[in-house]
Tab-separated table of C-alpha atoms in Angstrom:
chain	number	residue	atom	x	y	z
A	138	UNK	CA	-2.521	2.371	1.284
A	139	UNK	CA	-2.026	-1.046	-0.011
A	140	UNK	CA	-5.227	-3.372	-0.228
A	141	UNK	CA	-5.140	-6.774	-1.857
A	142	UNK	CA	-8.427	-7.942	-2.843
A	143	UNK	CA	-9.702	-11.263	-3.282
A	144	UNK	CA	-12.669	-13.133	-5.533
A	145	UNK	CA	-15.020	-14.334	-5.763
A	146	UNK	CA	-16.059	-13.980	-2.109
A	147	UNK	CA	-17.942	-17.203	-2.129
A	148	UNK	CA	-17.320	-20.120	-4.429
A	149	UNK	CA	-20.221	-23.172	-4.576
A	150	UNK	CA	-18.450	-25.981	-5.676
A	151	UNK	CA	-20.099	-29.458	-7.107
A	152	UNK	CA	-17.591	-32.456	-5.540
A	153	UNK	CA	-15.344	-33.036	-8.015
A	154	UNK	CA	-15.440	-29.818	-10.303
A	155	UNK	CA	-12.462	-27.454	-10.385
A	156	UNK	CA	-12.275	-23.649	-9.327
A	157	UNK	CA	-10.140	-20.881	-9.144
A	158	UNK	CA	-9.750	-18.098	-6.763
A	159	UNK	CA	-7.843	-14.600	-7.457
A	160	UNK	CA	-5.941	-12.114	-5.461
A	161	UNK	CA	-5.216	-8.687	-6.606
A	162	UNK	CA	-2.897	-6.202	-5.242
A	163	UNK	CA	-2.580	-2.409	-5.431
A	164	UNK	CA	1.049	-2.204	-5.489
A	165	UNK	CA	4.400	-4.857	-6.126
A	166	UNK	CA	4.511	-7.147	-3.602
A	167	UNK	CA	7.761	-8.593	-2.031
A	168	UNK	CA	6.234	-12.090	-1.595
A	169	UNK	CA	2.190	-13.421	-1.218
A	170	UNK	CA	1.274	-16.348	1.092
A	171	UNK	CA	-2.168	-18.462	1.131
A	172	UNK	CA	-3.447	-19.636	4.475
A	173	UNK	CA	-6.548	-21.650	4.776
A	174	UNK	CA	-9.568	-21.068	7.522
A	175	UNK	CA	-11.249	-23.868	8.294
A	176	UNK	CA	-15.141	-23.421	9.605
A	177	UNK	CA	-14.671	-22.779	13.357
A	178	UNK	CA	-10.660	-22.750	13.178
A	179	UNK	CA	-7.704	-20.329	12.798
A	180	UNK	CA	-6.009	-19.608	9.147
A	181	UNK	CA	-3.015	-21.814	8.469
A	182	UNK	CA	-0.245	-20.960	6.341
A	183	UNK	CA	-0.681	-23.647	3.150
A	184	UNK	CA	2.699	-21.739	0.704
A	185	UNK	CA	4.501	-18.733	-0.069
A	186	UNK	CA	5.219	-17.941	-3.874
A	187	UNK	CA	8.494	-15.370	-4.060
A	188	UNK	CA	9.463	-15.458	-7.392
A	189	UNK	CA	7.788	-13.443	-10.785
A	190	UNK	CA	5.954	-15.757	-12.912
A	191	UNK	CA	6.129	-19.064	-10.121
A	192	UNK	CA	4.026	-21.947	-9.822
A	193	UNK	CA	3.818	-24.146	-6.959
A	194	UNK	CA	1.869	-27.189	-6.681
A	195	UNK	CA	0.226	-29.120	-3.570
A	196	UNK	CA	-1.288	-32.146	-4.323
A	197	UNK	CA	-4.571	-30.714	-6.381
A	198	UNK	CA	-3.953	-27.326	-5.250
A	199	UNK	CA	-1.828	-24.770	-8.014
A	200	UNK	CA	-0.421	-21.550	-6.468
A	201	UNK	CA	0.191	-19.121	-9.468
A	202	UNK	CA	2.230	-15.836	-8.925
A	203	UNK	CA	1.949	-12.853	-11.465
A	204	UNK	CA	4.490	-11.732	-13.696
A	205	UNK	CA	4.330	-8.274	-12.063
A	206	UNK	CA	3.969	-9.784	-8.345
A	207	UNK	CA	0.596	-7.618	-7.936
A	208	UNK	CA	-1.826	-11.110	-8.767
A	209	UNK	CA	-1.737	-14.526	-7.681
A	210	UNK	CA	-3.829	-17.286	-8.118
A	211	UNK	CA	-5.717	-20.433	-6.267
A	212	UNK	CA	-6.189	-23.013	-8.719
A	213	UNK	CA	-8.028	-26.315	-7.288
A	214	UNK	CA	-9.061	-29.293	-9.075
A	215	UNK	CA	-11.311	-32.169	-8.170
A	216	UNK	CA	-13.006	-30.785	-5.260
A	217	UNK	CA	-13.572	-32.859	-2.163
A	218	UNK	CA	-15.421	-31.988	1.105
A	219	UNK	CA	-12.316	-31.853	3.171
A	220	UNK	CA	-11.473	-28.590	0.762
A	221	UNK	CA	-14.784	-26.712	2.653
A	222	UNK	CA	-12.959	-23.465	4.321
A	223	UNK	CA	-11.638	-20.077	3.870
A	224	UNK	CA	-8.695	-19.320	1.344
A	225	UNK	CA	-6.895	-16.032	1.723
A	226	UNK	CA	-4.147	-14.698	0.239
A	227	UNK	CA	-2.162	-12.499	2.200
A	228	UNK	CA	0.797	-10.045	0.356
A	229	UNK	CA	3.439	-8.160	1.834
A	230	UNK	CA	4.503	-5.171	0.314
A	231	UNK	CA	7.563	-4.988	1.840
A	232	UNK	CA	8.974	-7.539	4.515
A	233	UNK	CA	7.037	-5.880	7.745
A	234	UNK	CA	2.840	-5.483	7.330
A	235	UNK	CA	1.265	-8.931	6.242
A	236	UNK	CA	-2.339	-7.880	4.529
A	237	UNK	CA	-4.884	-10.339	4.379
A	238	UNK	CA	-7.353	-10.533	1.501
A	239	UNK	CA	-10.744	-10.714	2.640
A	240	UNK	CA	-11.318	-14.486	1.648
A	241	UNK	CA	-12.797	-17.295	-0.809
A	242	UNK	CA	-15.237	-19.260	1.282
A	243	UNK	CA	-15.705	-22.339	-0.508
A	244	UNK	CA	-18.412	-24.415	0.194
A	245	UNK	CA	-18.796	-28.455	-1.540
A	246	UNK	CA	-22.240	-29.933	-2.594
A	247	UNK	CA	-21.521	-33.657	-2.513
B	167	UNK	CA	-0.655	-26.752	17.421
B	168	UNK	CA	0.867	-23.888	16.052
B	169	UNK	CA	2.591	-23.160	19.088
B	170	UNK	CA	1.160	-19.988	19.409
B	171	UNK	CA	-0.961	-19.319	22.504
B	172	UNK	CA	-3.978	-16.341	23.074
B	173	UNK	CA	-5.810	-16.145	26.557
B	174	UNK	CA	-8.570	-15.740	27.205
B	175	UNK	CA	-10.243	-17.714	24.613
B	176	UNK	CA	-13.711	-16.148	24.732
B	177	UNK	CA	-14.618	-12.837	26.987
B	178	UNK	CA	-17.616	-11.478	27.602
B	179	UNK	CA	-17.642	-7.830	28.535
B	180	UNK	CA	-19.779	-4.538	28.901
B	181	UNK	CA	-19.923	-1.534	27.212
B	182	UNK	CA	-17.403	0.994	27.806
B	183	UNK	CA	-15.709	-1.578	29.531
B	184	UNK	CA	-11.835	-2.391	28.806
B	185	UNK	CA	-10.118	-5.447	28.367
B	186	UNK	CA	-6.383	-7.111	27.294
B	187	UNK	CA	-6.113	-9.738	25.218
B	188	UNK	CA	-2.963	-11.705	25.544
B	189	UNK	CA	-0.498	-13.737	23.080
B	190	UNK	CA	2.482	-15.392	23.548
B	191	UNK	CA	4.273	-16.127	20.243
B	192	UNK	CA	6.241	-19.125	19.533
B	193	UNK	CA	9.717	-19.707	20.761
B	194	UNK	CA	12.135	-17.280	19.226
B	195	UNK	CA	9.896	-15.655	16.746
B	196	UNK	CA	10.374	-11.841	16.976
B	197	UNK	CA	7.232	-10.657	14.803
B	198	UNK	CA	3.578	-10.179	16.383
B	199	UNK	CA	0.436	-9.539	14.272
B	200	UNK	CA	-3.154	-8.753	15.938
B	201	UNK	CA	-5.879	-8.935	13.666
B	202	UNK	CA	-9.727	-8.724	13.783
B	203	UNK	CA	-12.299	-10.813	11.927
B	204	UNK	CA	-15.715	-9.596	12.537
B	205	UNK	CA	-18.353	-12.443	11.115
B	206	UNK	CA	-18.044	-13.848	7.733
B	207	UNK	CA	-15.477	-11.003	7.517
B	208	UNK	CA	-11.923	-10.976	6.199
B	209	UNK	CA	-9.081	-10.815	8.628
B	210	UNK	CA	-8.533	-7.095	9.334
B	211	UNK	CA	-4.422	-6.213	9.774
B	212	UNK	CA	-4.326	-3.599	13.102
B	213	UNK	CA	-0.930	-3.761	14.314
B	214	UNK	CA	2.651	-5.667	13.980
B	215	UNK	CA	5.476	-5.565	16.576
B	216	UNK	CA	8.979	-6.854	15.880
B	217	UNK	CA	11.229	-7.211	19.018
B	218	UNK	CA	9.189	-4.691	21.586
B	219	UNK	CA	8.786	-2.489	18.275
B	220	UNK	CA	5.855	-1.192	16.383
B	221	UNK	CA	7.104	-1.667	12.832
B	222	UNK	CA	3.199	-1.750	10.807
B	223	UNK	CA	-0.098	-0.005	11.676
B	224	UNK	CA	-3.024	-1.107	10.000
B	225	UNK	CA	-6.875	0.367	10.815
B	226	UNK	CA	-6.388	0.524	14.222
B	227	UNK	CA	-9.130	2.319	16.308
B	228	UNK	CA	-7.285	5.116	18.745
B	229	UNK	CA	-9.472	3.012	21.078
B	230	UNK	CA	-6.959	-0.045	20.642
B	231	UNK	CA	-3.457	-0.106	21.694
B	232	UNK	CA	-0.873	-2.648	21.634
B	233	UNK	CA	2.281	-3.090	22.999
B	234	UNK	CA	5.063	-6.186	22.883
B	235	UNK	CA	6.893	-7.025	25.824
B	236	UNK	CA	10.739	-7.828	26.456
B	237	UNK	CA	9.667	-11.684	26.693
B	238	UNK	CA	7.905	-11.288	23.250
B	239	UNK	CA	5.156	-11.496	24.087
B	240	UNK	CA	2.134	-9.174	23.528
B	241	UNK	CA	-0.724	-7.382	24.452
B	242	UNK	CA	-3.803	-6.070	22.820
B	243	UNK	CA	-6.123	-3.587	25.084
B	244	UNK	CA	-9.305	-2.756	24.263
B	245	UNK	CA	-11.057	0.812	25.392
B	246	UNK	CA	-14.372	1.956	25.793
B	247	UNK	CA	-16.049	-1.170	24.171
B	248	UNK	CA	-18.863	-0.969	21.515
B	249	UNK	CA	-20.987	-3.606	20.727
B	250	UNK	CA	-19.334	-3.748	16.720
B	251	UNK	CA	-15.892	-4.227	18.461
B	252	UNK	CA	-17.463	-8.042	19.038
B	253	UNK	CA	-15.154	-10.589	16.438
B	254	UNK	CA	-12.673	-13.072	16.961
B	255	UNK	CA	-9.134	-11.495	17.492
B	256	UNK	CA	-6.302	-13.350	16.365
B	257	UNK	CA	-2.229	-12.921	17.382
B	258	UNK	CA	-0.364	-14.380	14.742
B	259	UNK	CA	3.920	-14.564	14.918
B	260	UNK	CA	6.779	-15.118	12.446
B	261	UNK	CA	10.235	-15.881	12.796
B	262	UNK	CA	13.009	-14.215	10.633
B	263	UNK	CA	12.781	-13.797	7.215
B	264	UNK	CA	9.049	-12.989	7.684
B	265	UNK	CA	8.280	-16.354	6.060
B	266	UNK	CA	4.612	-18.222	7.337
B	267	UNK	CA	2.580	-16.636	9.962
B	268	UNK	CA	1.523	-19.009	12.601
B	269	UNK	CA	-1.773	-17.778	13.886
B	270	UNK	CA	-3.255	-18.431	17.505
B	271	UNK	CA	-6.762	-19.736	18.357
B	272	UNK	CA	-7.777	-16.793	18.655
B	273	UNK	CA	-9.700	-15.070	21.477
B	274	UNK	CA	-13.423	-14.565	20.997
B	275	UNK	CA	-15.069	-11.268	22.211
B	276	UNK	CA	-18.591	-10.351	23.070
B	277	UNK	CA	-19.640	-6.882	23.828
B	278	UNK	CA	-23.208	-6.760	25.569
């Protein structure tokens, strides 16, 4: 069945350095969404990429879609505390089942 | 708020006990996800109901069962509890166009 996979699992971040995290899936999806968990909360929906090839920015935070839409991309610059949490991605391979990747937990040494 | 709502928010049950776990999604959204996260686990996809139908199954036990309601909203129940069926449960909902899921609080379970 489909499976999207995420890395790293963790992600130690010095305040103020940049990461990335990547999401992988097994077959085309139709769209991917990122949601962040923070410690002790519930995810929450952060963008949805649709197109081949888009980029989508937030502030420091770059969304990357693949050309194939089977990879997409958390890029995040200038890491603060209030970035500590839980990234997933989450793809859908066709417009019903939404599956989560298993997470980035990113944690911020001031 | 996300506007979706889960009762109860934390449950404390037996062994081989049973139990339903309720969400109410927000107003007019049609789609219902339950998922499990066990801890520091991922978010585990079991089931997704849109409008009273099952339209997704993901690794859901034969233990579990789901169901979604004319009002939308829906139930999870919970069989014959084992202690590694303890993890936070979330009910998430979308409206049409499956954009952004909206996820509950979530509702905590301990098996003793």
């Amino acid at each position: 069945g489909q499976q999207v996979m995420q890395i790293p699992q963790y992600q130690h971040v010095q305040e103020g350095e940049d990461f990335t995290t990547y999401c992988n899936s097994s077959t085309t999806l139709s769209n991917i969404q990122w949601y962040k968990q923070r410690p002790g909360g519930h995810p929450v929906f952060l963008i949805q990429l649709v197109k081949s090839g888009e980029v989508k920015k937030q502030k420091r935070l770059t969304f990357q879609f693949g050309e194939a839409k089977k990879n997409s991309s958390l890029h995040i610059t200038a890491t603060q505390t209030t970035d500590v949490g839980t990234y997933f991605c989450a793809g859908r391979p066709n417009d019903y089942k939404l599956s989560f990747g298993a997470g980035t937990t990113v944690t911020v040494r001031a | 708020d996300s506007g979706v709502t889960q009762t109860p928010k934390h449950l404390i049950t037996a062994t081989g006990q049973r139990v339903t776990l309720r969400c109410s999604p927000r107003s007019g959204d049609l789609s219902v996800y339950w998922y499990q996260q066990s801890l520091d686990q991922g978010l585990q996809f079991l089931i997704q109901y849109y409008n009273g139908e099952e339209r997704a199954k993901g690794n859901i036990l034969e233990r579990f069962s789901a169901q979604q309601f004319p009002d939308l909203h829906s139930e999870l129940n919970l069989s014959s509890l084992e202690l590694g069926d303890s993890a936070l449960y979330f009910c998430a909902s979308s409206g049409p166009g499956y954009t952004e899921a909206f996820f509950g609080q979530g509702t905590r379970l301990t098996v003793v």
